[in-house]
Short mmCIF file of C-alpha atoms in Angstrom, two decimals:
data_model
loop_
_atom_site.label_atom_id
_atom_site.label_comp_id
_atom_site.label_asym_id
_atom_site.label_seq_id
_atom_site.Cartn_x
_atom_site.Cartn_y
_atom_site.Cartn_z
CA UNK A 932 98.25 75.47 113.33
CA UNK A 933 99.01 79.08 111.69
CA UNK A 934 99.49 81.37 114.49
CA UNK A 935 101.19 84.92 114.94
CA UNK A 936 102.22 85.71 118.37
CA UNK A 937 103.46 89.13 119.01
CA UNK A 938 105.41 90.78 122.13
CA UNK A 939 105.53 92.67 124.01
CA UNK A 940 101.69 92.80 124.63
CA UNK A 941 101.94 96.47 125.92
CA UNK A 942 104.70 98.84 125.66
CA UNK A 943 105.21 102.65 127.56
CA UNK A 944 108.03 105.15 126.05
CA UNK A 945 108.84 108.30 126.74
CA UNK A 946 108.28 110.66 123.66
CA UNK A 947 112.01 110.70 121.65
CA UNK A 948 112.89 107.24 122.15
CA UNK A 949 113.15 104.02 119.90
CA UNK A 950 111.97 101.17 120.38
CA UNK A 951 111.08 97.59 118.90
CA UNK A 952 108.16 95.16 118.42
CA UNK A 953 108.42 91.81 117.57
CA UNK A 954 106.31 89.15 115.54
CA UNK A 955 106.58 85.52 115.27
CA UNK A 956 104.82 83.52 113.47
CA UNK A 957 104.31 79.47 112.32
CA UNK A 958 102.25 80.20 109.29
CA UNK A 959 102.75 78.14 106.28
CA UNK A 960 102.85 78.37 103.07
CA UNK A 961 104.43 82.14 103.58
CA UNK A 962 102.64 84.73 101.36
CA UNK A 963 103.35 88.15 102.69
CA UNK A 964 103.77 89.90 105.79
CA UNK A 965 101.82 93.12 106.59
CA UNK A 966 102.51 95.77 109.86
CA UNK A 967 99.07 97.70 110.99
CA UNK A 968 99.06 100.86 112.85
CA UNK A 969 94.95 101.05 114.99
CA UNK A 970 94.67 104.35 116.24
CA UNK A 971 91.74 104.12 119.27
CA UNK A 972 88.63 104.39 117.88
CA UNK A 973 89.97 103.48 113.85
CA UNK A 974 90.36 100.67 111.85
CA UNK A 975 93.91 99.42 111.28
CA UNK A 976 95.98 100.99 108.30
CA UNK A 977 98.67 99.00 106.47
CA UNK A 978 102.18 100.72 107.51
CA UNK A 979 104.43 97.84 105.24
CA UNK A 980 104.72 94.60 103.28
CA UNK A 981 107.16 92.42 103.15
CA UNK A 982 107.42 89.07 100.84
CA UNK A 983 109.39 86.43 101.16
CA UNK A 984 112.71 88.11 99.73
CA UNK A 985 112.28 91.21 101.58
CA UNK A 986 114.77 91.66 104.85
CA UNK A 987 113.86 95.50 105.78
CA UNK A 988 111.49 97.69 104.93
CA UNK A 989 111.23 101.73 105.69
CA UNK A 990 108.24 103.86 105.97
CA UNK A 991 109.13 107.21 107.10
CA UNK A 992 109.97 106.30 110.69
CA UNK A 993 108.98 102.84 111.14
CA UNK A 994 111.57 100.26 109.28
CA UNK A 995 110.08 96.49 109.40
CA UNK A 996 112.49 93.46 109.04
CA UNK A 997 111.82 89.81 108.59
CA UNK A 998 114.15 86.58 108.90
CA UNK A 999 112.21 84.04 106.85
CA UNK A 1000 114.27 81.45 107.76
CA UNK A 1001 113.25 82.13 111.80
CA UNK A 1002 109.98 83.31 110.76
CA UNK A 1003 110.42 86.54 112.84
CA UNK A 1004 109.46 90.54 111.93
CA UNK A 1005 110.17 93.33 113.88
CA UNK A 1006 108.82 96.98 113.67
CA UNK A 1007 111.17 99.57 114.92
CA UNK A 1008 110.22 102.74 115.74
CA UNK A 1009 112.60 105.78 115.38
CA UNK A 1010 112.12 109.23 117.64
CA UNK A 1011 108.63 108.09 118.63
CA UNK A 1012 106.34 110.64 118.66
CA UNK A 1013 102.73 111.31 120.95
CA UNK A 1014 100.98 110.31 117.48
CA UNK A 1015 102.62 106.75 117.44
CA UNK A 1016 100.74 105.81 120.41
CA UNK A 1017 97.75 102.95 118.91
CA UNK A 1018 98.06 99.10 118.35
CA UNK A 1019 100.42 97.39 116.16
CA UNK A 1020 98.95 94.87 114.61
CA UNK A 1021 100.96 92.10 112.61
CA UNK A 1022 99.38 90.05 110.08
CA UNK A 1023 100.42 87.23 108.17
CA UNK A 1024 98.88 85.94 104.34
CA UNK A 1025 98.87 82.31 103.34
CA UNK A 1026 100.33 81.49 100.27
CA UNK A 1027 97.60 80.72 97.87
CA UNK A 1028 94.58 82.18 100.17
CA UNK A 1029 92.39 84.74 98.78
CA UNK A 1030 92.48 87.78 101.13
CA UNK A 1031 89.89 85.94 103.98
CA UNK A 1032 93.27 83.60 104.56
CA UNK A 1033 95.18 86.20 107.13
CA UNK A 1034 96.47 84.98 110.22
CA UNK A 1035 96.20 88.32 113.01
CA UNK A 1036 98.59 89.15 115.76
CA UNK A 1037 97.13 90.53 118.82
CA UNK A 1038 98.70 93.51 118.65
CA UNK A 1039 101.17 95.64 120.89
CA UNK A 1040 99.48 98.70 122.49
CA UNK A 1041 102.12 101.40 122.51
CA UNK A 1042 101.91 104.34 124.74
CA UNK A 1043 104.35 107.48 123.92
CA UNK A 1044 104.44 109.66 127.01
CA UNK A 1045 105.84 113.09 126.62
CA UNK B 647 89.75 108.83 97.20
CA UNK B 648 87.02 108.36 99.91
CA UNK B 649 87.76 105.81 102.40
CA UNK B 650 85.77 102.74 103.80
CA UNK B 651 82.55 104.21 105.56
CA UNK B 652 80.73 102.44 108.40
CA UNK B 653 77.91 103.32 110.60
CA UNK B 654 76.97 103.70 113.39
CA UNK B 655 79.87 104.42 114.63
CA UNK B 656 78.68 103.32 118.94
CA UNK B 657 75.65 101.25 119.50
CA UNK B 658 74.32 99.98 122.87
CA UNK B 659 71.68 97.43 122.96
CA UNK B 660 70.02 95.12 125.28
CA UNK B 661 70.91 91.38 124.95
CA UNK B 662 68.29 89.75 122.81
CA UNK B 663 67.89 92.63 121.09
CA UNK B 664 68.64 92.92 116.91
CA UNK B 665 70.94 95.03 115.50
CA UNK B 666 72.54 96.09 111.99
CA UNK B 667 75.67 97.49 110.96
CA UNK B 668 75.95 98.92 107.37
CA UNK B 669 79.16 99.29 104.95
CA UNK B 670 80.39 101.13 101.86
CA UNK B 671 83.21 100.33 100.77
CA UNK B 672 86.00 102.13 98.35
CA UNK B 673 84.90 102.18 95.17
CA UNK B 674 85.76 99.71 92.71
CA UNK B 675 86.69 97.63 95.34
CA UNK B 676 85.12 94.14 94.27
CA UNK B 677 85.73 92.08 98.15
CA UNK B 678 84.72 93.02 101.15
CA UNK B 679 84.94 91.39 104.59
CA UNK B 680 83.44 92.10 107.91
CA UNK B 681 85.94 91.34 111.11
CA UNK B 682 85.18 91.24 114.35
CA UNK B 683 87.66 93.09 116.78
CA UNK B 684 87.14 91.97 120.60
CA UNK B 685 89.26 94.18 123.07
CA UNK B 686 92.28 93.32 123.52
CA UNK B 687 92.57 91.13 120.18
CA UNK B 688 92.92 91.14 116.55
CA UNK B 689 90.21 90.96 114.12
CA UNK B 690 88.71 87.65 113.34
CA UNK B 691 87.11 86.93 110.11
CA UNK B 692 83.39 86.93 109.77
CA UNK B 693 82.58 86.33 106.16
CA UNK B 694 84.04 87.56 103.09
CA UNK B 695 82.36 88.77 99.90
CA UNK B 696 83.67 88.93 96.17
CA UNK B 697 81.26 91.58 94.69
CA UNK B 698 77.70 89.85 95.73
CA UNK B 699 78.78 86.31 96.27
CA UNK B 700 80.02 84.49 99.41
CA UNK B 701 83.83 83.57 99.68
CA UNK B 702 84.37 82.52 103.19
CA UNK B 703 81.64 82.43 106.06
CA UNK B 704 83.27 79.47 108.20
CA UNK B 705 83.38 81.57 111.10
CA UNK B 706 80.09 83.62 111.20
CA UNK B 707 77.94 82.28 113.67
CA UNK B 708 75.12 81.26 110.88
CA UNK B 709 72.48 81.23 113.65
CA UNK B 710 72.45 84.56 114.74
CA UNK B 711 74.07 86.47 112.26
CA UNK B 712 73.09 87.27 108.58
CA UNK B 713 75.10 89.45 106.48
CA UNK B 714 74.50 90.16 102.62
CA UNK B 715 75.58 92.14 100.16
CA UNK B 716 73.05 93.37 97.64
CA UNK B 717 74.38 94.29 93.79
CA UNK B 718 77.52 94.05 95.32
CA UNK B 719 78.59 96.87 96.65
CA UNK B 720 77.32 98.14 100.27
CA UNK B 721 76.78 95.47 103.25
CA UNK B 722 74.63 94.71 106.04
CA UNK B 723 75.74 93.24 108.92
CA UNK B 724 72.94 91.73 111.34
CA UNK B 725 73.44 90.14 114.54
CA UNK B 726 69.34 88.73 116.20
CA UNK B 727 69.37 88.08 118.99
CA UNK B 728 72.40 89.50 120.17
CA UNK B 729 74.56 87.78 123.28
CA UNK B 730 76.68 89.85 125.85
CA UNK B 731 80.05 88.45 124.23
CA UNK B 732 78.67 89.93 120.64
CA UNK B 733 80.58 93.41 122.43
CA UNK B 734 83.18 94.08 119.93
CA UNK B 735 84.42 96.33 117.13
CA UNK B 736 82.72 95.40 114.25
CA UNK B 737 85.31 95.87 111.05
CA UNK B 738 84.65 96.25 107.73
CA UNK B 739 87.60 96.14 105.08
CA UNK B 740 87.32 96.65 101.27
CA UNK B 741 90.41 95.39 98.80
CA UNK B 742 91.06 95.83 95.31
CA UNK B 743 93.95 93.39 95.09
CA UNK B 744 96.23 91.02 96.89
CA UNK B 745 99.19 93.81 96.85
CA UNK B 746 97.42 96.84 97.64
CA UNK B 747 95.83 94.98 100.87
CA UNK B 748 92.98 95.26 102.84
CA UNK B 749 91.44 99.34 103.68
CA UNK B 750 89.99 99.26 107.17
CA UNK B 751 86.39 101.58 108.13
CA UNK B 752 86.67 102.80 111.63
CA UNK B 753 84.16 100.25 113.10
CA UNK B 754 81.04 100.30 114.80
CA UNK B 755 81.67 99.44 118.59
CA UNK B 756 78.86 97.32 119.59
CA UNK B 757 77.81 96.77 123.60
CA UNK B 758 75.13 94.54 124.57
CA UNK B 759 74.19 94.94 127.98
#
């Protein structure tokens, strides 16, 4: 069954700080691999892809990696700031699927605190 | 470029009760999908549309909701009757291509009471 477990469920940093979420996933076959930022109250907006070649990824502050061979991604999260605090949402494309054929995470709610 | 737009944004209704949701999407943007975001989860698929026709609708509950999408470009969502566990985040997304990915409208939160 394709599934896409992420952890931790809910994460609290202090404003500053790094930090790390992870994704895990059993879906096969591997298209892509997309990281959402949900802001309360928004839809989710696409921070990176990665493909099957891809081991890192950088958007401004937020650098994505992905072990294919583990089928694992992490999002890390440099000198978090109040305005990082929403859901992360990972999602996960079949190979082959038209656009209906992603597999969504859960999310991590992340809280910056000042 | 103007986004995804959605409305109403909040809507409270009775269970039993019908409502609609409504959806523009970016323009040029041939599919379109509705999700449905319970708290605490990611979105789940409702149906998906490529320009007027039907893609995927496995998971739409086919007895109480309807959704179409007339000369293939804005979307109705209808739920009749609605249930309590219809409460959700109602999602609709809008994509041009594989690559480019799916552009999310803010939602209409939907409580049935």
């Amino acid at each position: 069954k394709n599934q896409v477990e992420q952890s931790p469920q809910s994460l609290i940093i202090l404003e500053g700080k790094n930090c790390t979420l992870q994704c895990n996933y059993t879906v096969s076959p591997f298209s892509n691999l997309r990281w959402y930022k949900q802001d309360t109250g928004r839809g989710p907006v696409s921070l990176t892809i990665m493909t099957f070649s891809e081991n890192t990824k950088s958007n401004g502050r937020y650098t994505a990696t992905l072990d294919a061979d583990t089928k694992q991604s992490s999002l890390h999260i440099t000198a978090s700031q109040l305005s990082d605090s929403a859901s992360y949402i990972c999602v996960v494309s079949v190979l082959g699927g038209s656009q209906g054929n992603l597999i969504f995470g859960k999310g991590t709610k992340l809280s910056v605190k000042p | 470029e103007a986004g995804v737009a959605q409305s109403p944004r909040y809507k409270i209704i009775e269970k039993r009760q019908s409502v609609a949701f409504w959806c523009n999407p970016i323009s040029g943007h041939a599919t379109l999908y509705w999700y449905q975001q319970i708290l605490g989860q990611g979105p789940k698929l409702l149906i998906q549309f490529q320009n007027n026709g039907v893609v995927d609708d496995s998971q739409l509950p086919k007895d109480r909701f309807s959704a179409e999408r007339l000369k293939g470009v804005d979307s109705t969502l209808k739920i009749q009757p609605a249930k309590l566990e219809d409460s959700a985040v109602y999602l609709c997304a809008s994509s041009v291509d594989v690559v480019a990915g799916l552009f999310f409208g803010s939602g209409t939160q939907l409580s049935v009471l």
